[in-house]
């Protein structure tokens, strides 16, 4: 059989593709620029090496992965034109669009920190592709600036068309790795904790982690991880898996790029890089929509200009990329890509492709030079066939110093993992901050104004308020779920919640409201537990070694140290930020209560009753806490009483009383004031209603108390 990886210019392959020139070649196959004779258009032609053609498993995966990518209906994935098996050579092949433009990594390096409008445009485009992929259960696993290509745009009003590269290979190679016991794919600087664990759960939220880090990099021009420019893989791994993850603004300040991030970025970023995968945005669509909302009012100024659109042979795009300068085929590598600041745009390309024995993995190392106008054959590649920008990152990996100090791609020798590395893999902890129990968010000590001078004086909030000093504390990121509470009941530590409601309203409304109680209702395991008394909530927290938050802690968590009108900022409530009374609840009330129901907003938030916790990430607080407005009111530890005047330190409310303070509003709330962090309401502690739930708080051990 003729070797399809040794074709010369002018040769015709599969009757319809005339070879123009080779684009790249390696041990697993070759990529050519080819003219499609039937259309006259230039394509990227990818061929499998002949020695692999006889492997039926690789052949089947090659074709399957082509179909997977082709089924992602988005202009922002590299188009698969056709795929098949050549009759003459028996070689499987893929034909894909040939991209003209440059990688996002190069554009960012050339331009420096990007404008918010640039990042908004990029995320809007790639978010469409990722949302389509995630809907099909396909996870990229290796998102990074090198795998996002800015191609020439066909529209005058859009500066570029962003394309995601290498969609198929991450899933494909990972499938193979699971059979051999090796670790999943990922680039160290953008890899999520679950990717460092061979048993880690990979899902769409894995890509969300990378999106958060990409946004930070594009906006600041620097890597988020401090170990990014070091030669220590264990140090980087520890940051990713173990060390407390600082707020994005704190890290930007440490790196000398304070002010580069838009207001509210901290809460969005925290939602992306939560080590508890269930606390992240569930998929790229939710993540990108929340980002768009965050920066909706940002200036339209941009740094990224229109991508060149002139023909390939005019020379205006610069030299074509020699992909061996960008990609190395090695058996394994733990290499960390060098910092963009250390790269030289004008250096000549280097070459150095090696292949090891056994299963070959695809590993990318940053090229020392890339043309400003690259020509790249992007898209899906089969098992081990050359792919652009896919890292193999394993703990059996290697000393990354060679890659960190040299621009030339180099194979490295295997060494045993350090204890720190192994420990990091084993402890991909769920808590965002190691100072707090899993699932809780750290809140630093601070001073805040408690109360409001703007709310209606007849409301539950004190008009005058007071200054309070608070010690640091931890607070549950979400309301306590049915799943968590019923686990406590199963252990015999918590009391079963009642099957009815006691809320003091008209008797004829009790039966309709009972339907909103979530315990023991199929499909509501991730909804907040409700219909429980203060004592039951307090007992649950105590069993966790925690407590209910004080009223002051709750307001501080919702307001932050500023004077925001709502947990998310000063924008009025809407159905993207909280679960309150909209058209959906008004319709239910008319049907079941036979009365008109006022609405907080004249729109449908899609939940007549409670929503699964964390369903409204756009409403997160500045510390990343979710659902502080809406869903259910939340018990606090304080008895209700008018505020005491003067400045207080860690106030805990009066020593006794007949009612406890509840905060935050609920799914049936119609008054926007109820979503204000200062709004106070109260309930008899023995009452249990469909609209009240809770979350827990905890002290921070070892930190000084406020004075």
XYZ file of C-alpha atoms in Angstrom, residues 19-447:
429
model
C -1.891 18.275 -2.804
C -0.570 21.846 -2.584
C 2.039 21.306 0.117
C 2.602 19.458 3.397
C 1.548 21.352 6.498
C 2.859 18.982 9.143
C 4.006 15.407 9.578
C 4.613 13.042 12.466
C 4.675 9.428 13.551
C 0.899 9.142 13.571
C 0.098 10.767 10.247
C 0.317 13.888 8.123
C -1.609 17.054 7.344
C -1.591 18.705 3.909
C -2.901 21.832 2.305
C -4.950 20.455 -0.582
C -7.172 21.912 -3.269
C -10.570 20.278 -3.465
C -10.896 19.744 -7.203
C -14.696 19.677 -7.215
C -15.005 23.072 -5.526
C -11.673 24.769 -6.184
C -11.286 25.567 -2.487
C -8.244 24.879 -0.349
C -8.742 22.474 2.536
C -6.800 20.815 5.312
C -6.370 17.114 4.496
C -5.482 14.850 7.433
C -4.257 11.304 6.824
C -3.496 8.391 9.125
C -0.097 6.714 8.999
C -0.219 3.379 7.114
C 1.106 1.338 10.033
C -1.984 2.351 12.028
C -4.511 1.645 9.305
C -4.702 -2.030 10.265
C -5.834 -1.177 13.784
C -9.642 -1.415 13.583
C -10.160 0.387 16.880
C -8.145 3.419 15.799
C -9.856 3.458 12.401
C -13.305 3.345 13.983
C -12.466 6.123 16.439
C -10.999 8.237 13.668
C -14.277 8.251 11.774
C -16.429 8.476 14.896
C -14.654 11.541 16.173
C -14.993 13.236 12.808
C -18.734 12.707 13.027
C -18.859 14.007 16.596
C -17.264 17.322 15.679
C -19.307 17.576 12.504
C -22.458 17.305 14.588
C -21.605 20.402 16.630
C -23.711 22.893 14.733
C -21.725 26.067 15.249
C -19.686 28.413 13.090
C -17.170 28.468 15.918
C -15.956 24.887 15.549
C -13.631 23.992 12.691
C -15.806 22.622 9.910
C -15.463 18.979 8.914
C -16.001 18.957 5.135
C -15.922 15.203 4.660
C -14.348 12.040 5.999
C -13.801 8.607 4.573
C -11.395 5.840 3.574
C -9.353 6.173 0.382
C -10.022 3.259 -1.984
C -6.463 3.159 -3.352
C -4.427 3.352 -0.153
C -7.001 2.211 2.416
C -6.097 5.238 4.534
C -8.779 6.972 6.608
C -8.819 10.715 6.048
C -10.472 13.894 7.271
C -11.015 17.011 5.204
C -11.466 20.212 7.155
C -11.630 23.917 6.511
C -8.305 25.738 6.303
C -8.197 28.642 8.727
C -6.545 32.001 8.096
C -5.697 34.226 11.016
C -3.883 33.697 14.308
C -4.212 31.888 17.585
C -5.702 33.833 20.467
C -2.477 33.191 22.385
C -0.531 35.109 19.741
C -3.088 37.893 19.531
C -3.020 38.353 23.294
C 0.776 38.294 23.384
C 0.974 40.869 20.624
C -1.712 43.162 22.031
C -1.137 42.809 25.758
C -4.143 42.786 28.124
C -7.324 42.854 26.083
C -10.247 45.189 26.494
C -13.417 43.879 28.114
C -15.228 44.209 24.771
C -12.635 41.943 23.129
C -13.130 39.226 25.720
C -16.893 39.620 25.595
C -16.838 39.053 21.819
C -14.527 36.039 22.066
C -16.580 34.424 24.824
C -19.831 35.087 23.002
C -18.533 33.200 19.987
C -16.809 30.253 21.619
C -19.646 29.989 24.126
C -21.965 29.091 21.273
C -19.733 26.210 20.214
C -19.206 24.943 23.737
C -22.888 25.122 24.581
C -23.689 23.014 21.522
C -20.976 20.525 22.445
C -22.004 20.299 26.083
C -25.600 19.675 25.054
C -24.300 16.561 23.266
C -22.258 15.438 26.252
C -18.966 16.392 24.614
C -16.367 18.060 26.836
C -13.321 19.700 25.263
C -10.986 19.116 28.254
C -8.187 21.321 26.945
C -9.442 24.854 26.484
C -6.650 27.438 26.424
C -5.683 30.463 24.303
C -3.640 28.227 21.982
C -6.782 26.236 21.174
C -8.855 29.268 20.231
C -8.213 30.545 16.720
C -9.177 34.012 15.494
C -10.029 33.474 11.846
C -10.867 36.037 9.209
C -14.459 37.181 9.560
C -16.931 37.287 6.695
C -18.859 40.090 8.404
C -17.827 43.722 8.437
C -19.223 44.371 11.915
C -17.288 41.521 13.586
C -13.483 41.735 13.777
C -12.907 37.975 13.690
C -14.533 34.578 13.867
C -13.344 32.658 16.910
C -12.927 28.916 16.336
C -12.244 26.244 18.924
C -9.513 23.839 17.837
C -9.033 20.169 18.661
C -12.521 19.342 19.823
C -12.332 15.668 19.046
C -8.926 14.663 20.287
C -9.385 15.466 23.947
C -12.370 13.190 24.212
C -10.822 10.583 21.953
C -7.455 10.290 23.643
C -9.067 10.392 27.060
C -11.200 7.421 26.071
C -8.013 5.512 25.318
C -6.321 6.623 28.505
C -9.136 5.389 30.658
C -8.403 1.928 29.347
C -4.710 2.116 30.189
C -5.035 3.694 33.628
C -3.355 6.951 32.711
C -4.554 10.433 33.613
C -6.890 12.658 31.608
C -5.768 15.320 29.185
C -5.338 18.960 30.016
C -2.934 21.873 29.936
C -1.477 22.497 33.390
C -2.232 26.218 33.499
C -5.897 25.672 32.644
C -6.464 22.169 34.019
C -9.159 21.592 36.627
C -8.553 19.567 39.823
C -10.667 16.653 38.608
C -8.364 16.275 35.609
C -5.460 15.510 37.930
C -7.314 12.498 39.320
C -7.695 9.420 37.130
C -11.063 8.829 38.790
C -12.127 12.460 38.530
C -15.584 13.221 37.151
C -15.234 15.015 33.818
C -18.294 17.007 32.769
C -19.136 20.349 31.105
C -18.125 22.181 34.282
C -14.560 20.992 33.584
C -14.476 23.383 30.631
C -15.972 26.132 32.815
C -12.863 26.047 35.040
C -10.693 26.775 32.007
C -12.956 29.599 30.829
C -12.486 31.425 34.118
C -8.701 31.199 33.897
C -8.710 32.207 30.231
C -10.757 35.311 31.022
C -8.333 36.310 33.795
C -5.359 35.844 31.471
C -6.874 37.803 28.598
C -7.922 40.728 30.797
C -4.696 40.986 32.799
C -2.062 39.627 30.417
C -0.761 37.347 33.190
C -1.337 33.772 34.303
C -3.500 33.377 37.409
C -1.267 30.780 39.079
C 1.871 32.124 40.759
C 3.809 28.979 39.815
C 3.103 29.532 36.114
C 6.588 30.890 35.438
C 8.408 28.568 37.856
C 9.962 25.246 36.942
C 8.059 23.327 39.612
C 5.173 21.195 38.472
C 4.345 20.168 42.078
C 4.078 23.845 43.041
C 1.627 24.490 40.244
C -0.336 21.367 41.099
C -0.581 22.413 44.716
C -2.010 25.774 43.703
C -4.567 24.101 41.473
C -5.639 21.394 43.923
C -4.837 22.388 47.490
C -3.924 25.983 48.316
C -6.655 28.547 48.992
C -7.756 30.160 45.740
C -7.689 33.932 46.186
C -10.218 36.301 44.748
C -9.320 37.312 41.219
C -8.899 40.949 42.239
C -6.521 39.966 45.044
C -4.360 37.953 42.666
C -4.410 40.792 40.124
C -3.210 43.138 42.852
C -0.399 40.722 43.769
C 0.672 40.588 40.124
C 0.675 44.346 39.681
C -2.328 44.500 37.351
C -4.857 45.946 39.760
C -7.766 47.581 37.992
C -7.649 45.306 34.945
C -10.747 43.359 35.944
C -14.330 44.614 35.575
C -16.512 45.231 38.610
C -18.141 42.017 39.774
C -15.543 39.778 38.123
C -14.619 38.194 41.468
C -17.944 36.450 41.974
C -18.098 35.222 38.381
C -14.524 33.928 38.555
C -15.130 32.195 41.894
C -18.068 30.391 40.316
C -15.780 29.141 37.540
C -12.897 27.889 39.694
C -14.772 26.325 42.575
C -13.049 23.025 43.338
C -16.445 21.515 44.037
C -17.521 20.763 40.495
C -21.197 20.926 41.471
C -20.811 24.528 42.581
C -19.477 25.778 39.254
C -21.567 27.071 36.401
C -23.126 23.858 35.107
C -21.954 24.408 31.543
C -20.350 26.914 29.208
C -23.667 28.434 28.195
C -24.490 29.485 31.750
C -20.927 30.664 32.300
C -20.761 32.826 29.184
C -24.221 34.306 29.710
C -23.276 35.329 33.237
C -20.088 36.933 31.912
C -22.032 38.830 29.256
C -24.397 40.125 31.912
C -21.479 41.122 34.092
C -19.880 43.266 31.390
C -23.032 44.393 29.590
C -22.290 48.055 30.317
C -18.560 47.913 29.542
C -17.164 50.350 26.930
C -17.111 49.131 23.345
C -13.408 49.982 22.876
C -11.335 47.109 21.460
C -7.684 46.231 20.955
C -8.098 43.333 18.561
C -8.332 44.566 14.987
C -9.784 42.858 11.951
C -7.999 39.638 11.038
C -6.299 39.672 7.640
C -8.459 38.230 4.858
C -6.152 38.300 1.852
C -5.350 35.140 -0.051
C -2.880 32.535 1.045
C -0.499 33.148 -1.837
C -0.290 36.947 -1.547
C 2.187 36.833 1.272
C 0.197 39.248 3.373
C -0.462 36.606 5.966
C 3.223 36.087 6.620
C 4.915 32.724 6.521
C 2.896 29.574 7.079
C 3.329 27.951 10.450
C 5.671 24.997 10.542
C 3.652 22.989 12.970
C 6.587 21.018 14.300
C 7.577 24.261 15.985
C 4.276 24.228 17.776
C 3.687 20.545 18.380
C 5.815 17.678 19.604
C 4.843 14.019 19.704
C 6.301 12.465 22.823
C 5.527 9.508 24.984
C 4.734 11.657 28.009
C 5.390 15.153 29.243
C 4.690 17.239 32.251
C 5.878 20.368 30.518
C 4.431 23.708 31.450
C 4.172 26.193 28.613
C 6.564 29.097 29.049
C 5.135 32.465 29.970
C 4.083 34.497 26.939
C 6.330 37.282 28.143
C 9.344 35.023 27.605
C 8.541 34.201 23.981
C 10.095 35.970 21.002
C 7.816 36.733 18.084
C 10.590 37.101 15.528
C 12.653 34.024 16.363
C 12.856 31.351 13.635
C 10.889 28.154 14.109
C 12.563 25.164 15.686
C 11.984 21.522 14.908
C 12.106 18.470 17.074
C 9.579 15.703 16.858
C 10.247 12.552 18.789
C 8.162 9.478 19.325
C 8.422 7.021 22.146
C 7.552 3.378 22.401
C 4.081 2.193 23.199
C 1.039 4.416 23.060
C 1.924 7.856 21.768
C 0.350 10.842 23.460
C -0.016 14.248 21.934
C 1.741 17.060 23.767
C 1.979 20.721 22.889
C 4.770 23.079 23.741
C 4.495 26.736 22.964
C 6.232 27.688 19.752
C 9.006 30.227 20.067
C 7.619 32.021 17.062
C 4.302 32.254 15.294
C 3.428 34.433 12.384
C 0.925 37.169 13.018
C -1.059 35.644 10.198
C -0.896 31.892 10.570
C -2.476 29.277 8.358
C -3.681 26.436 10.546
C -5.432 23.191 9.806
C -7.629 22.956 12.857
C -10.202 20.559 14.173
C -10.580 16.915 14.958
C -7.683 14.486 14.874
C -7.819 10.772 15.634
C -6.111 8.805 18.384
C -2.575 10.085 18.514
C -2.744 11.766 15.079
C -1.047 15.133 15.185
C -3.142 17.709 17.009
C -2.425 21.319 17.742
C -2.121 22.402 21.337
C -3.165 19.325 23.320
C -1.181 18.598 26.464
C -0.615 15.247 28.072
C -0.210 16.004 31.748
C 0.426 13.137 34.153
C 1.929 12.698 37.572
C 4.378 10.181 36.199
C 5.398 13.203 34.123
C 8.678 14.885 34.040
C 10.858 17.668 35.189
C 9.310 20.619 33.391
C 12.366 22.813 33.694
C 13.538 22.021 30.184
C 10.365 23.388 28.679
C 10.181 26.266 31.101
C 13.658 27.507 30.311
C 14.015 26.643 26.657
C 11.879 27.651 23.724
C 12.585 24.491 21.763
C 10.160 21.583 22.180
C 12.051 18.762 23.834
C 11.261 15.285 25.057
C 11.976 14.906 28.757
C 12.946 11.984 30.940
C 10.523 10.409 33.382
C 11.049 10.845 37.107
C 9.139 9.586 40.101
C 6.417 11.907 41.393
C 7.169 13.891 44.507
C 5.122 13.391 47.642
C 3.723 16.869 47.218
C 2.514 16.035 43.737
C 0.841 12.820 44.809
C -0.760 14.513 47.779
C -2.058 17.271 45.564
C -3.756 14.791 43.285
C -5.385 12.939 46.135
C -6.757 16.015 47.825
C -8.561 17.955 45.136
C -10.636 19.440 47.927
C -14.157 20.739 47.507
C -13.781 23.891 49.572
C -12.866 27.059 47.761
C -10.697 28.121 50.706
C -8.878 25.724 53.031
C -9.749 27.962 55.991
C -13.380 26.926 55.598
C -15.163 23.571 55.641
C -16.041 22.069 52.280
C -18.811 23.940 50.522
C -18.329 27.154 52.489
C -16.950 30.496 51.336
C -14.446 32.513 53.338
C -15.488 36.042 54.341
C -12.688 38.265 55.669
C -13.051 40.436 58.737
C -14.456 43.859 57.935
C -16.664 46.791 58.820
